[in-house]
């Protein structure tokens, strides 16, 4: 692993992107910082991370042989890799599209930025924020939770980084051998995958259960009335009781 450590940076994704514009970087390059001052989540949301307490890093992947119509397989593999890394410590689920949840709390988030030429994903910059040793959260994020809050003891950031990267690598490489396992494991790992739950779309509230998440990233639901619906990210939201 080509590891680049930065003491402080606005965003590891932006830093890696700028670096990639000027230099050739090997696949698997990781940029990590102890202090990310302007971390981002999906669609511009912010990510709170106390200095030196969490994992905030970005990973470079080059999935050029991944069909563009199945780009979401990468997201599935990344989130499963994080789940695999945490498995010896706790059981987590994946809230569509790729947030990592412990019960109803968000312990990790993923932001993937793809560079596409024609029908090819030239490279992907995978930003990961994982709450590890932070004991208190002061932002207005509704449901953050950290590893130390759950297991009651601090975890080595270095060891966890290596484990997360190793597990992601395994899941990523499996995509190009047999994607079936990733598809099945992602479906089984989904947060609230069983039963009916409350959702809201542009028409209002409704109750539905998850039937699938396809490799183009769409969430497929069936309502209590038996109507099949599909949504792209941010077209629908799930209600979660916040602490």
One Martini backbone bead per residue (centre of mass of N, CA, C, O) as a GRO file, in nm:
protein
  243
    1UNK     BB    1   0.094   0.038   0.025
    2UNK     BB    2   0.045   0.372  -0.065
    3UNK     BB    3   0.128   0.600   0.192
    4UNK     BB    4  -0.026   0.920   0.272
    5UNK     BB    5   0.062   1.168   0.504
    6UNK     BB    6  -0.150   1.418   0.659
    7UNK     BB    7  -0.195   1.635   0.905
    8UNK     BB    8  -0.368   1.852   0.724
    9UNK     BB    9  -0.702   1.870   0.567
   10UNK     BB   10  -0.988   1.925   0.413
   11UNK     BB   11  -0.961   1.682   0.182
   12UNK     BB   12  -0.873   1.372   0.074
   13UNK     BB   13  -1.010   1.368  -0.198
   14UNK     BB   14  -0.894   1.632  -0.309
   15UNK     BB   15  -0.597   1.568  -0.270
   16UNK     BB   16  -0.593   1.314  -0.451
   17UNK     BB   17  -0.698   1.450  -0.706
   18UNK     BB   18  -0.469   1.660  -0.734
   19UNK     BB   19  -0.238   1.453  -0.741
   20UNK     BB   20  -0.342   1.297  -0.996
   21UNK     BB   21  -0.308   1.546  -1.194
   22UNK     BB   22   0.033   1.535  -1.150
   23UNK     BB   23   0.041   1.216  -1.091
   24UNK     BB   24   0.142   0.897  -1.077
   25UNK     BB   25  -0.066   0.642  -0.935
   26UNK     BB   26  -0.117   0.376  -0.759
   27UNK     BB   27  -0.307   0.137  -0.693
   28UNK     BB   28  -0.395   0.187  -0.345
   29UNK     BB   29  -0.374   0.460  -0.269
   30UNK     BB   30  -0.328   0.647   0.043
   31UNK     BB   31  -0.500   0.911   0.212
   32UNK     BB   32  -0.412   1.049   0.535
   33UNK     BB   33  -0.564   1.200   0.833
   34UNK     BB   34  -0.601   1.367   1.153
   35UNK     BB   35  -0.719   1.647   0.996
   36UNK     BB   36  -1.037   1.709   0.880
   37UNK     BB   37  -1.195   2.021   0.795
   38UNK     BB   38  -1.385   1.931   0.511
   39UNK     BB   39  -1.570   1.698   0.521
   40UNK     BB   40  -1.758   1.472   0.309
   41UNK     BB   41  -2.055   1.368   0.193
   42UNK     BB   42  -2.330   1.317   0.058
   43UNK     BB   43  -2.432   1.585  -0.112
   44UNK     BB   44  -2.243   1.786   0.085
   45UNK     BB   45  -2.217   1.670   0.346
   46UNK     BB   46  -2.093   1.658   0.656
   47UNK     BB   47  -1.789   1.559   0.857
   48UNK     BB   48  -1.725   1.458   1.174
   49UNK     BB   49  -1.375   1.494   1.315
   50UNK     BB   50  -1.167   1.431   1.551
   51UNK     BB   51  -0.857   1.480   1.621
   52UNK     BB   52  -0.701   1.163   1.621
   53UNK     BB   53  -0.983   0.958   1.647
   54UNK     BB   54  -0.999   0.881   1.338
   55UNK     BB   55  -1.091   0.770   1.014
   56UNK     BB   56  -0.945   0.968   0.738
   57UNK     BB   57  -0.976   0.855   0.399
   58UNK     BB   58  -0.824   0.775   0.075
   59UNK     BB   59  -0.890   0.570  -0.221
   60UNK     BB   60  -0.734   0.420  -0.501
   61UNK     BB   61  -0.911   0.321  -0.798
   62UNK     BB   62  -0.915   0.097  -1.116
   63UNK     BB   63  -1.221   0.002  -1.269
   64UNK     BB   64  -1.201  -0.047  -1.598
   65UNK     BB   65  -1.372  -0.341  -1.611
   66UNK     BB   66  -1.621  -0.198  -1.514
   67UNK     BB   67  -1.926  -0.162  -1.584
   68UNK     BB   68  -2.103   0.126  -1.593
   69UNK     BB   69  -2.389  -0.014  -1.529
   70UNK     BB   70  -2.215  -0.142  -1.256
   71UNK     BB   71  -2.094   0.075  -1.053
   72UNK     BB   72  -2.226  -0.017  -0.768
   73UNK     BB   73  -2.038  -0.253  -0.699
   74UNK     BB   74  -1.825  -0.081  -0.562
   75UNK     BB   75  -1.996   0.007  -0.321
   76UNK     BB   76  -2.051  -0.275  -0.217
   77UNK     BB   77  -1.755  -0.359  -0.166
   78UNK     BB   78  -1.673  -0.136   0.029
   79UNK     BB   79  -1.888  -0.180   0.252
   80UNK     BB   80  -1.811  -0.478   0.300
   81UNK     BB   81  -1.519  -0.428   0.388
   82UNK     BB   82  -1.594  -0.272   0.644
   83UNK     BB   83  -1.765  -0.490   0.771
   84UNK     BB   84  -1.540  -0.705   0.785
   85UNK     BB   85  -1.345  -0.539   0.969
   86UNK     BB   86  -1.570  -0.519   1.212
   87UNK     BB   87  -1.665  -0.813   1.284
   88UNK     BB   88  -1.481  -0.879   1.543
   89UNK     BB   89  -1.644  -0.640   1.712
   90UNK     BB   90  -1.908  -0.602   1.517
   91UNK     BB   91  -2.240  -0.567   1.401
   92UNK     BB   92  -2.319  -0.453   1.080
   93UNK     BB   93  -2.476  -0.233   0.851
   94UNK     BB   94  -2.628  -0.127   0.533
   95UNK     BB   95  -2.711   0.187   0.423
   96UNK     BB   96  -2.851   0.306   0.174
   97UNK     BB   97  -2.583   0.284  -0.005
   98UNK     BB   98  -2.298   0.319   0.228
   99UNK     BB   99  -2.372   0.312   0.514
  100UNK     BB  100  -2.264   0.252   0.847
  101UNK     BB  101  -2.438   0.046   1.090
  102UNK     BB  102  -2.531   0.062   1.439
  103UNK     BB  103  -2.815   0.000   1.434
  104UNK     BB  104  -2.912   0.356   1.453
  105UNK     BB  105  -2.603   0.415   1.393
  106UNK     BB  106  -2.341   0.607   1.253
  107UNK     BB  107  -1.999   0.493   1.181
  108UNK     BB  108  -1.999   0.521   0.854
  109UNK     BB  109  -1.868   0.674   0.549
  110UNK     BB  110  -1.916   0.713   0.184
  111UNK     BB  111  -1.718   0.862  -0.094
  112UNK     BB  112  -1.763   0.839  -0.446
  113UNK     BB  113  -1.535   0.937  -0.714
  114UNK     BB  114  -1.575   0.941  -1.059
  115UNK     BB  115  -1.380   0.879  -1.354
  116UNK     BB  116  -1.512   0.935  -1.686
  117UNK     BB  117  -1.461   0.760  -2.005
  118UNK     BB  118  -1.721   0.710  -2.155
  119UNK     BB  119  -1.745   0.354  -2.053
  120UNK     BB  120  -1.514   0.434  -1.838
  121UNK     BB  121  -1.354   0.379  -1.534
  122UNK     BB  122  -1.066   0.519  -1.459
  123UNK     BB  123  -1.135   0.631  -1.158
  124UNK     BB  124  -1.148   0.599  -0.790
  125UNK     BB  125  -1.250   0.795  -0.512
  126UNK     BB  126  -1.234   0.680  -0.170
  127UNK     BB  127  -1.415   0.802   0.093
  128UNK     BB  128  -1.343   0.758   0.453
  129UNK     BB  129  -1.548   0.755   0.754
  130UNK     BB  130  -1.441   0.645   1.087
  131UNK     BB  131  -1.565   0.590   1.398
  132UNK     BB  132  -1.365   0.535   1.688
  133UNK     BB  133  -1.245   0.748   1.951
  134UNK     BB  134  -1.499   0.918   1.968
  135UNK     BB  135  -1.711   1.035   2.241
  136UNK     BB  136  -1.803   1.315   2.104
  137UNK     BB  137  -2.078   1.500   1.950
  138UNK     BB  138  -2.150   1.845   1.807
  139UNK     BB  139  -2.312   1.816   1.581
  140UNK     BB  140  -2.622   1.790   1.377
  141UNK     BB  141  -2.599   1.508   1.357
  142UNK     BB  142  -2.836   1.261   1.431
  143UNK     BB  143  -2.647   0.949   1.444
  144UNK     BB  144  -2.376   0.921   1.582
  145UNK     BB  145  -2.113   0.666   1.612
  146UNK     BB  146  -1.871   0.477   1.798
  147UNK     BB  147  -1.659   0.234   1.889
  148UNK     BB  148  -1.610   0.327   2.186
  149UNK     BB  149  -1.918   0.344   2.259
  150UNK     BB  150  -1.963   0.031   2.219
  151UNK     BB  151  -1.689  -0.126   2.350
  152UNK     BB  152  -1.520   0.068   2.570
  153UNK     BB  153  -1.261   0.098   2.372
  154UNK     BB  154  -0.973   0.151   2.226
  155UNK     BB  155  -0.836   0.183   1.891
  156UNK     BB  156  -0.617   0.113   1.652
  157UNK     BB  157  -0.574   0.293   1.371
  158UNK     BB  158  -0.358   0.136   1.218
  159UNK     BB  159  -0.485  -0.146   1.230
  160UNK     BB  160  -0.761  -0.068   1.106
  161UNK     BB  161  -0.663   0.037   0.839
  162UNK     BB  162  -0.535  -0.227   0.738
  163UNK     BB  163  -0.794  -0.395   0.755
  164UNK     BB  164  -0.977  -0.229   0.570
  165UNK     BB  165  -0.795  -0.243   0.316
  166UNK     BB  166  -0.786  -0.551   0.295
  167UNK     BB  167  -1.095  -0.603   0.272
  168UNK     BB  168  -1.143  -0.428   0.026
  169UNK     BB  169  -0.951  -0.574  -0.164
  170UNK     BB  170  -1.101  -0.843  -0.160
  171UNK     BB  171  -1.374  -0.739  -0.268
  172UNK     BB  172  -1.272  -0.602  -0.523
  173UNK     BB  173  -1.139  -0.855  -0.658
  174UNK     BB  174  -1.406  -1.029  -0.666
  175UNK     BB  175  -1.553  -0.876  -0.899
  176UNK     BB  176  -1.344  -1.017  -1.127
  177UNK     BB  177  -1.463  -1.315  -1.071
  178UNK     BB  178  -1.739  -1.293  -0.864
  179UNK     BB  179  -2.022  -1.092  -0.804
  180UNK     BB  180  -2.233  -1.259  -0.642
  181UNK     BB  181  -2.133  -1.236  -0.349
  182UNK     BB  182  -2.164  -0.931  -0.325
  183UNK     BB  183  -2.464  -0.915  -0.385
  184UNK     BB  184  -2.562  -1.104  -0.155
  185UNK     BB  185  -2.420  -0.970   0.090
  186UNK     BB  186  -2.547  -0.693   0.062
  187UNK     BB  187  -2.840  -0.777   0.094
  188UNK     BB  188  -2.797  -0.908   0.382
  189UNK     BB  189  -2.669  -0.622   0.508
  190UNK     BB  190  -2.915  -0.459   0.516
  191UNK     BB  191  -3.080  -0.212   0.640
  192UNK     BB  192  -3.390  -0.302   0.688
  193UNK     BB  193  -3.454  -0.573   0.504
  194UNK     BB  194  -3.689  -0.629   0.700
  195UNK     BB  195  -3.982  -0.536   0.648
  196UNK     BB  196  -4.171  -0.258   0.729
  197UNK     BB  197  -4.115   0.091   0.640
  198UNK     BB  198  -4.056   0.429   0.655
  199UNK     BB  199  -4.116   0.662   0.386
  200UNK     BB  200  -3.995   0.935   0.165
  201UNK     BB  201  -4.122   1.124  -0.094
  202UNK     BB  202  -4.257   1.367  -0.306
  203UNK     BB  203  -4.554   1.250  -0.207
  204UNK     BB  204  -4.464   1.112   0.067
  205UNK     BB  205  -4.576   0.882   0.277
  206UNK     BB  206  -4.461   0.534   0.327
  207UNK     BB  207  -4.482   0.176   0.315
  208UNK     BB  208  -4.191  -0.051   0.303
  209UNK     BB  209  -3.987  -0.292   0.132
  210UNK     BB  210  -3.705  -0.452   0.052
  211UNK     BB  211  -3.589  -0.619  -0.257
  212UNK     BB  212  -3.351  -0.427  -0.386
  213UNK     BB  213  -3.009  -0.366  -0.517
  214UNK     BB  214  -2.881  -0.256  -0.790
  215UNK     BB  215  -2.595  -0.202  -1.004
  216UNK     BB  216  -2.720   0.107  -1.053
  217UNK     BB  217  -2.833   0.196  -0.741
  218UNK     BB  218  -3.118   0.100  -0.705
  219UNK     BB  219  -3.404   0.116  -0.506
  220UNK     BB  220  -3.619  -0.155  -0.416
  221UNK     BB  221  -3.974  -0.150  -0.364
  222UNK     BB  222  -4.256  -0.255  -0.155
  223UNK     BB  223  -4.560  -0.202  -0.075
  224UNK     BB  224  -4.836  -0.280   0.113
  225UNK     BB  225  -5.006  -0.272  -0.172
  226UNK     BB  226  -4.786  -0.390  -0.402
  227UNK     BB  227  -4.600  -0.164  -0.499
  228UNK     BB  228  -4.353  -0.094  -0.727
  229UNK     BB  229  -4.036   0.065  -0.650
  230UNK     BB  230  -3.787   0.314  -0.766
  231UNK     BB  231  -3.459   0.457  -0.654
  232UNK     BB  232  -3.262   0.708  -0.631
  233UNK     BB  233  -3.056   0.893  -0.482
  234UNK     BB  234  -3.258   1.122  -0.289
  235UNK     BB  235  -3.564   1.023  -0.362
  236UNK     BB  236  -3.536   0.878  -0.077
  237UNK     BB  237  -3.642   0.826   0.270
  238UNK     BB  238  -3.562   0.713   0.595
  239UNK     BB  239  -3.691   0.648   0.899
  240UNK     BB  240  -3.521   0.756   1.204
  241UNK     BB  241  -3.461   0.716   1.531
  242UNK     BB  242  -3.333   0.960   1.729
  243UNK     BB  243  -3.126   1.034   2.014
   0.00000   0.00000   0.00000
